[in-house]
Amino acid sequence: MNALLAYLFLAATAEPLPEHVDIPNEHSTVICPNQAAAQTMLNQYYRVQPAPNNHTIDIEHFFAGLRATGCSQDAERKGVVTILSAKSRATVELAGGTERMLRYEGRDETGKIIAGIVSEDGNNSFPRTDLARWLSERTSNGWLDARGAQTVATFYRCKTPEAAKLVVSGMKGMEQAKEADFSKKLARNAAQNGCRQATDRYQVTALLETAGNECGFECYIDLTALAAFDRSGLPVGLIFDGSLM
């Protein structure tokens, strides 16, 4: 009976699993030789720099912790790590807000059991799809705002997502064209498909097609056809230019 009560108590007080139990291969995690080392690392070496630099972890102290505990940054992992159980958490007080650090037991793609630490907030928000990655790099909370776009001349709104996709598909084969020739054809294709210069903000929902043009030294035109909603909730197509100039 006592053993049963002890088991029920432990089960009731177990740390809940995070929102995402997978740690993508591209997302950093600290890996330790055992859970005791991971707990020491978490307790003693996630220290924030003093103000006004308290928006980051004290890196020198952090690396001293890696040496002291035998933990390492991303070493000895193969592919995605699956979190099997949450062991403990710590909150780091940064100037811009708090960040939760999670000590976990996990398993990599070879089946190896891992004692690790990961930023729970960072891992939960890490983009896991092509759309999520694009949104994280190009938008503000999923919204594109043409009103402040520097590339407004090639930021088009189309009546339908299909029209936007058709325009961008029509730019295939122009990868080595002169910038002026590429821009003229894009404007012509957009006009023929009823697309016009965007003037508002739009919530992106899907990536449809891409086309590019290596237009010269430090010049690359990167077009993406998108499905989106305007502010009224109307579905539209967008042609977005994410050029590097």
PDB file of N, CA and C in Angstrom, residues 109-178:
ATOM      1  N   GLU A 109      17.282   9.522 -32.956  1.00  0.00           N
ATOM      2  CA  GLU A 109      16.766   8.633 -33.998  1.00  0.00           C
ATOM      3  C   GLU A 109      17.460   7.277 -34.031  1.00  0.00           C
ATOM      4  N   THR A 110      18.586   7.145 -33.337  1.00  0.00           N
ATOM      5  CA  THR A 110      19.243   5.839 -33.235  1.00  0.00           C
ATOM      6  C   THR A 110      18.723   5.034 -32.058  1.00  0.00           C
ATOM      7  N   GLY A 111      17.878   5.657 -31.235  1.00  0.00           N
ATOM      8  CA  GLY A 111      17.377   4.993 -30.039  1.00  0.00           C
ATOM      9  C   GLY A 111      18.173   5.301 -28.790  1.00  0.00           C
ATOM     10  N   LYS A 112      19.210   6.113 -28.918  1.00  0.00           N
ATOM     11  CA  LYS A 112      20.035   6.461 -27.763  1.00  0.00           C
ATOM     12  C   LYS A 112      19.251   7.341 -26.797  1.00  0.00           C
ATOM     13  N   ILE A 113      19.316   7.002 -25.499  1.00  0.00           N
ATOM     14  CA  ILE A 113      18.657   7.782 -24.460  1.00  0.00           C
ATOM     15  C   ILE A 113      19.537   8.970 -24.103  1.00  0.00           C
ATOM     16  N   ILE A 114      18.922  10.136 -24.013  1.00  0.00           N
ATOM     17  CA  ILE A 114      19.648  11.394 -23.832  1.00  0.00           C
ATOM     18  C   ILE A 114      19.145  12.119 -22.596  1.00  0.00           C
ATOM     19  N   ALA A 115      20.072  12.612 -21.801  1.00  0.00           N
ATOM     20  CA  ALA A 115      19.770  13.547 -20.712  1.00  0.00           C
ATOM     21  C   ALA A 115      20.096  14.933 -21.242  1.00  0.00           C
ATOM     22  N   GLY A 116      19.095  15.793 -21.368  1.00  0.00           N
ATOM     23  CA  GLY A 116      19.340  17.062 -22.027  1.00  0.00           C
ATOM     24  C   GLY A 116      18.611  18.230 -21.411  1.00  0.00           C
ATOM     25  N   ILE A 117      18.958  19.415 -21.914  1.00  0.00           N
ATOM     26  CA  ILE A 117      18.315  20.671 -21.534  1.00  0.00           C
ATOM     27  C   ILE A 117      17.998  21.419 -22.820  1.00  0.00           C
ATOM     28  N   VAL A 118      16.806  21.962 -22.913  1.00  0.00           N
ATOM     29  CA  VAL A 118      16.416  22.719 -24.101  1.00  0.00           C
ATOM     30  C   VAL A 118      15.589  23.918 -23.666  1.00  0.00           C
ATOM     31  N   SER A 119      15.661  24.999 -24.445  1.00  0.00           N
ATOM     32  CA  SER A 119      14.750  26.112 -24.231  1.00  0.00           C
ATOM     33  C   SER A 119      13.359  25.657 -24.646  1.00  0.00           C
ATOM     34  N   GLU A 120      12.482  25.497 -23.669  1.00  0.00           N
ATOM     35  CA  GLU A 120      11.142  25.006 -23.976  1.00  0.00           C
ATOM     36  C   GLU A 120      10.383  25.992 -24.857  1.00  0.00           C
ATOM     37  N   ASP A 121      10.486  27.280 -24.548  1.00  0.00           N
ATOM     38  CA  ASP A 121       9.796  28.284 -25.352  1.00  0.00           C
ATOM     39  C   ASP A 121      10.355  28.317 -26.771  1.00  0.00           C
ATOM     40  N   GLY A 122      11.687  28.252 -26.889  1.00  0.00           N
ATOM     41  CA  GLY A 122      12.303  28.271 -28.200  1.00  0.00           C
ATOM     42  C   GLY A 122      11.928  27.055 -29.015  1.00  0.00           C
ATOM     43  N   ASN A 123      11.884  25.891 -28.374  1.00  0.00           N
ATOM     44  CA  ASN A 123      11.541  24.673 -29.099  1.00  0.00           C
ATOM     45  C   ASN A 123      10.072  24.658 -29.498  1.00  0.00           C
ATOM     46  N   ASN A 124       9.202  25.160 -28.632  1.00  0.00           N
ATOM     47  CA  ASN A 124       7.780  25.200 -28.969  1.00  0.00           C
ATOM     48  C   ASN A 124       7.510  26.103 -30.165  1.00  0.00           C
ATOM     49  N   SER A 125       8.267  27.186 -30.285  1.00  0.00           N
ATOM     50  CA  SER A 125       8.035  28.146 -31.369  1.00  0.00           C
ATOM     51  C   SER A 125       8.892  27.879 -32.601  1.00  0.00           C
ATOM     52  N   PHE A 126       9.745  26.872 -32.557  1.00  0.00           N
ATOM     53  CA  PHE A 126      10.647  26.598 -33.681  1.00  0.00           C
ATOM     54  C   PHE A 126       9.838  26.175 -34.902  1.00  0.00           C
ATOM     55  N   PRO A 127      10.076  26.790 -36.076  1.00  0.00           N
ATOM     56  CA  PRO A 127       9.291  26.435 -37.269  1.00  0.00           C
ATOM     57  C   PRO A 127       9.596  25.021 -37.748  1.00  0.00           C
ATOM     58  N   ARG A 128       8.547  24.250 -37.960  1.00  0.00           N
ATOM     59  CA  ARG A 128       8.707  22.843 -38.331  1.00  0.00           C
ATOM     60  C   ARG A 128       8.251  22.518 -39.746  1.00  0.00           C
ATOM     61  N   THR A 129       7.724  23.486 -40.467  1.00  0.00           N
ATOM     62  CA  THR A 129       7.291  23.283 -41.851  1.00  0.00           C
ATOM     63  C   THR A 129       7.871  24.393 -42.716  1.00  0.00           C
ATOM     64  N   ASP A 130       7.822  24.188 -44.038  1.00  0.00           N
ATOM     65  CA  ASP A 130       8.303  25.219 -44.960  1.00  0.00           C
ATOM     66  C   ASP A 130       7.523  26.514 -44.768  1.00  0.00           C
ATOM     67  N   LEU A 131       6.207  26.399 -44.583  1.00  0.00           N
ATOM     68  CA  LEU A 131       5.390  27.592 -44.377  1.00  0.00           C
ATOM     69  C   LEU A 131       5.789  28.294 -43.079  1.00  0.00           C
ATOM     70  N   ALA A 132       5.947  27.546 -42.010  1.00  0.00           N
ATOM     71  CA  ALA A 132       6.306  28.151 -40.725  1.00  0.00           C
ATOM     72  C   ALA A 132       7.655  28.846 -40.812  1.00  0.00           C
ATOM     73  N   ARG A 133       8.612  28.222 -41.512  1.00  0.00           N
ATOM     74  CA  ARG A 133       9.921  28.861 -41.667  1.00  0.00           C
ATOM     75  C   ARG A 133       9.807  30.149 -42.474  1.00  0.00           C
ATOM     76  N   TRP A 134       9.025  30.108 -43.545  1.00  0.00           N
ATOM     77  CA  TRP A 134       8.859  31.303 -44.380  1.00  0.00           C
ATOM     78  C   TRP A 134       8.203  32.419 -43.578  1.00  0.00           C
ATOM     79  N   LEU A 135       7.171  32.073 -42.830  1.00  0.00           N
ATOM     80  CA  LEU A 135       6.475  33.075 -42.025  1.00  0.00           C
ATOM     81  C   LEU A 135       7.394  33.690 -40.978  1.00  0.00           C
ATOM     82  N   SER A 136       8.246  32.857 -40.372  1.00  0.00           N
ATOM     83  CA  SER A 136       9.133  33.375 -39.333  1.00  0.00           C
ATOM     84  C   SER A 136      10.173  34.335 -39.897  1.00  0.00           C
ATOM     85  N   GLU A 137      10.545  34.144 -41.163  1.00  0.00           N
ATOM     86  CA  GLU A 137      11.576  34.977 -41.786  1.00  0.00           C
ATOM     87  C   GLU A 137      11.011  36.218 -42.471  1.00  0.00           C
ATOM     88  N   ARG A 138       9.770  36.130 -42.956  1.00  0.00           N
ATOM     89  CA  ARG A 138       9.256  37.175 -43.849  1.00  0.00           C
ATOM     90  C   ARG A 138       8.124  38.009 -43.263  1.00  0.00           C
ATOM     91  N   THR A 139       7.437  37.516 -42.241  1.00  0.00           N
ATOM     92  CA  THR A 139       6.215  38.179 -41.804  1.00  0.00           C
ATOM     93  C   THR A 139       6.318  38.641 -40.351  1.00  0.00           C
ATOM     94  N   SER A 140       5.332  39.395 -39.960  1.00  0.00           N
ATOM     95  CA  SER A 140       5.147  39.776 -38.565  1.00  0.00           C
ATOM     96  C   SER A 140       3.905  39.060 -38.057  1.00  0.00           C
ATOM     97  N   ASN A 141       4.126  37.974 -37.300  1.00  0.00           N
ATOM     98  CA  ASN A 141       3.017  37.160 -36.784  1.00  0.00           C
ATOM     99  C   ASN A 141       2.105  36.656 -37.896  1.00  0.00           C
ATOM    100  N   GLY A 142       2.717  36.309 -39.040  1.00  0.00           N
ATOM    101  CA  GLY A 142       1.951  35.746 -40.145  1.00  0.00           C
ATOM    102  C   GLY A 142       1.384  36.765 -41.114  1.00  0.00           C
ATOM    103  N   TRP A 143       1.611  38.059 -40.858  1.00  0.00           N
ATOM    104  CA  TRP A 143       1.054  39.113 -41.706  1.00  0.00           C
ATOM    105  C   TRP A 143       2.146  39.769 -42.546  1.00  0.00           C
ATOM    106  N   LEU A 144       1.829  40.003 -43.820  1.00  0.00           N
ATOM    107  CA  LEU A 144       2.653  40.822 -44.701  1.00  0.00           C
ATOM    108  C   LEU A 144       1.989  42.183 -44.852  1.00  0.00           C
ATOM    109  N   ASP A 145       2.782  43.232 -44.737  1.00  0.00           N
ATOM    110  CA  ASP A 145       2.231  44.581 -44.811  1.00  0.00           C
ATOM    111  C   ASP A 145       2.831  45.311 -46.008  1.00  0.00           C
ATOM    112  N   ALA A 146       2.032  45.462 -47.056  1.00  0.00           N
ATOM    113  CA  ALA A 146       2.511  46.129 -48.270  1.00  0.00           C
ATOM    114  C   ALA A 146       2.670  47.626 -48.074  1.00  0.00           C
ATOM    115  N   ARG A 147       2.049  48.167 -47.039  1.00  0.00           N
ATOM    116  CA  ARG A 147       2.076  49.618 -46.854  1.00  0.00           C
ATOM    117  C   ARG A 147       3.480  50.123 -46.534  1.00  0.00           C
ATOM    118  N   GLY A 148       4.307  49.235 -45.942  1.00  0.00           N
ATOM    119  CA  GLY A 148       5.659  49.669 -45.625  1.00  0.00           C
ATOM    120  C   GLY A 148       6.716  48.904 -46.388  1.00  0.00           C
ATOM    121  N   ALA A 149       6.294  48.134 -47.401  1.00  0.00           N
ATOM    122  CA  ALA A 149       7.234  47.267 -48.113  1.00  0.00           C
ATOM    123  C   ALA A 149       8.153  48.081 -49.014  1.00  0.00           C
ATOM    124  N   GLN A 150       9.453  47.802 -48.919  1.00  0.00           N
ATOM    125  CA  GLN A 150      10.409  48.460 -49.790  1.00  0.00           C
ATOM    126  C   GLN A 150      10.306  47.937 -51.219  1.00  0.00           C
ATOM    127  N   THR A 151       9.805  46.719 -51.358  1.00  0.00           N
ATOM    128  CA  THR A 151       9.688  46.102 -52.682  1.00  0.00           C
ATOM    129  C   THR A 151       8.254  46.212 -53.204  1.00  0.00           C
ATOM    130  N   VAL A 152       7.592  47.333 -52.927  1.00  0.00           N
ATOM    131  CA  VAL A 152       6.175  47.471 -53.242  1.00  0.00           C
ATOM    132  C   VAL A 152       5.894  47.299 -54.730  1.00  0.00           C
ATOM    133  N   ALA A 153       6.852  47.626 -55.613  1.00  0.00           N
ATOM    134  CA  ALA A 153       6.617  47.517 -57.050  1.00  0.00           C
ATOM    135  C   ALA A 153       6.410  46.075 -57.472  1.00  0.00           C
ATOM    136  N   THR A 154       6.919  45.111 -56.730  1.00  0.00           N
ATOM    137  CA  THR A 154       6.707  43.709 -57.068  1.00  0.00           C
ATOM    138  C   THR A 154       6.043  42.969 -55.910  1.00  0.00           C
ATOM    139  N   PHE A 155       5.167  43.661 -55.200  1.00  0.00           N
ATOM    140  CA  PHE A 155       4.341  43.038 -54.174  1.00  0.00           C
ATOM    141  C   PHE A 155       2.900  43.174 -54.679  1.00  0.00           C
ATOM    142  N   TYR A 156       2.395  42.083 -55.298  1.00  0.00           N
ATOM    143  CA  TYR A 156       1.116  42.140 -55.980  1.00  0.00           C
ATOM    144  C   TYR A 156       0.028  41.397 -55.216  1.00  0.00           C
ATOM    145  N   ARG A 157      -1.182  41.907 -55.374  1.00  0.00           N
ATOM    146  CA  ARG A 157      -2.376  41.209 -54.903  1.00  0.00           C
ATOM    147  C   ARG A 157      -3.146  40.714 -56.110  1.00  0.00           C
ATOM    148  N   CYS A 158      -3.523  39.449 -56.077  1.00  0.00           N
ATOM    149  CA  CYS A 158      -4.308  38.850 -57.157  1.00  0.00           C
ATOM    150  C   CYS A 158      -5.685  38.451 -56.613  1.00  0.00           C
ATOM    151  N   LYS A 159      -6.657  38.334 -57.493  1.00  0.00           N
ATOM    152  CA  LYS A 159      -8.007  38.007 -57.042  1.00  0.00           C
ATOM    153  C   LYS A 159      -8.088  36.613 -56.445  1.00  0.00           C
ATOM    154  N   THR A 160      -7.241  35.721 -56.920  1.00  0.00           N
ATOM    155  CA  THR A 160      -7.263  34.347 -56.411  1.00  0.00           C
ATOM    156  C   THR A 160      -5.836  33.844 -56.191  1.00  0.00           C
ATOM    157  N   PRO A 161      -5.652  32.876 -55.310  1.00  0.00           N
ATOM    158  CA  PRO A 161      -4.333  32.255 -55.171  1.00  0.00           C
ATOM    159  C   PRO A 161      -3.864  31.608 -56.464  1.00  0.00           C
ATOM    160  N   GLU A 162      -4.812  31.059 -57.249  1.00  0.00           N
ATOM    161  CA  GLU A 162      -4.449  30.406 -58.508  1.00  0.00           C
ATOM    162  C   GLU A 162      -3.823  31.399 -59.482  1.00  0.00           C
ATOM    163  N   ALA A 163      -4.327  32.626 -59.489  1.00  0.00           N
ATOM    164  CA  ALA A 163      -3.775  33.644 -60.382  1.00  0.00           C
ATOM    165  C   ALA A 163      -2.352  33.998 -59.975  1.00  0.00           C
ATOM    166  N   ALA A 164      -2.115  34.120 -58.692  1.00  0.00           N
ATOM    167  CA  ALA A 164      -0.760  34.417 -58.209  1.00  0.00           C
ATOM    168  C   ALA A 164       0.199  33.291 -58.584  1.00  0.00           C
ATOM    169  N   LYS A 165      -0.249  32.059 -58.426  1.00  0.00           N
ATOM    170  CA  LYS A 165       0.595  30.912 -58.769  1.00  0.00           C
ATOM    171  C   LYS A 165       0.905  30.897 -60.256  1.00  0.00           C
ATOM    172  N   LEU A 166      -0.076  31.241 -61.082  1.00  0.00           N
ATOM    173  CA  LEU A 166       0.110  31.247 -62.534  1.00  0.00           C
ATOM    174  C   LEU A 166       1.154  32.281 -62.939  1.00  0.00           C
ATOM    175  N   VAL A 167       1.115  33.451 -62.301  1.00  0.00           N
ATOM    176  CA  VAL A 167       2.080  34.502 -62.628  1.00  0.00           C
ATOM    177  C   VAL A 167       3.494  34.047 -62.290  1.00  0.00           C
ATOM    178  N   VAL A 168       3.682  33.516 -61.097  1.00  0.00           N
ATOM    179  CA  VAL A 168       5.024  33.104 -60.673  1.00  0.00           C
ATOM    180  C   VAL A 168       5.508  31.922 -61.500  1.00  0.00           C
ATOM    181  N   SER A 169       4.621  30.991 -61.810  1.00  0.00           N
ATOM    182  CA  SER A 169       5.013  29.858 -62.669  1.00  0.00           C
ATOM    183  C   SER A 169       5.483  30.351 -64.029  1.00  0.00           C
ATOM    184  N   GLY A 170       4.894  31.445 -64.509  1.00  0.00           N
ATOM    185  CA  GLY A 170       5.263  31.992 -65.800  1.00  0.00           C
ATOM    186  C   GLY A 170       6.630  32.643 -65.820  1.00  0.00           C
ATOM    187  N   MET A 171       7.252  32.796 -64.644  1.00  0.00           N
ATOM    188  CA  MET A 171       8.587  33.386 -64.574  1.00  0.00           C
ATOM    189  C   MET A 171       9.685  32.332 -64.599  1.00  0.00           C
ATOM    190  N   LYS A 172       9.303  31.077 -64.668  1.00  0.00           N
ATOM    191  CA  LYS A 172      10.303  30.017 -64.784  1.00  0.00           C
ATOM    192  C   LYS A 172      11.076  30.189 -66.095  1.00  0.00           C
ATOM    193  N   GLY A 173      12.356  29.886 -66.054  1.00  0.00           N
ATOM    194  CA  GLY A 173      13.193  30.048 -67.221  1.00  0.00           C
ATOM    195  C   GLY A 173      13.847  31.410 -67.318  1.00  0.00           C
ATOM    196  N   MET A 174      13.566  32.290 -66.345  1.00  0.00           N
ATOM    197  CA  MET A 174      14.142  33.644 -66.347  1.00  0.00           C
ATOM    198  C   MET A 174      15.238  33.770 -65.274  1.00  0.00           C
ATOM    199  N   GLU A 175      15.816  32.636 -64.884  1.00  0.00           N
ATOM    200  CA  GLU A 175      16.752  32.638 -63.759  1.00  0.00           C
ATOM    201  C   GLU A 175      18.019  33.455 -64.022  1.00  0.00           C
ATOM    202  N   GLN A 176      18.399  33.617 -65.279  1.00  0.00           N
ATOM    203  CA  GLN A 176      19.614  34.362 -65.622  1.00  0.00           C
ATOM    204  C   GLN A 176      19.311  35.642 -66.398  1.00  0.00           C
ATOM    205  N   ALA A 177      18.060  36.056 -66.407  1.00  0.00           N
ATOM    206  CA  ALA A 177      17.677  37.244 -67.175  1.00  0.00           C
ATOM    207  C   ALA A 177      18.174  38.519 -66.503  1.00  0.00           C
ATOM    208  N   LYS A 178      18.296  39.571 -67.300  1.00  0.00           N
ATOM    209  CA  LYS A 178      18.623  40.869 -66.733  1.00  0.00           C
ATOM    210  C   LYS A 178      17.482  41.316 -65.826  1.00  0.00           C
TER     211      LYS A 178
END
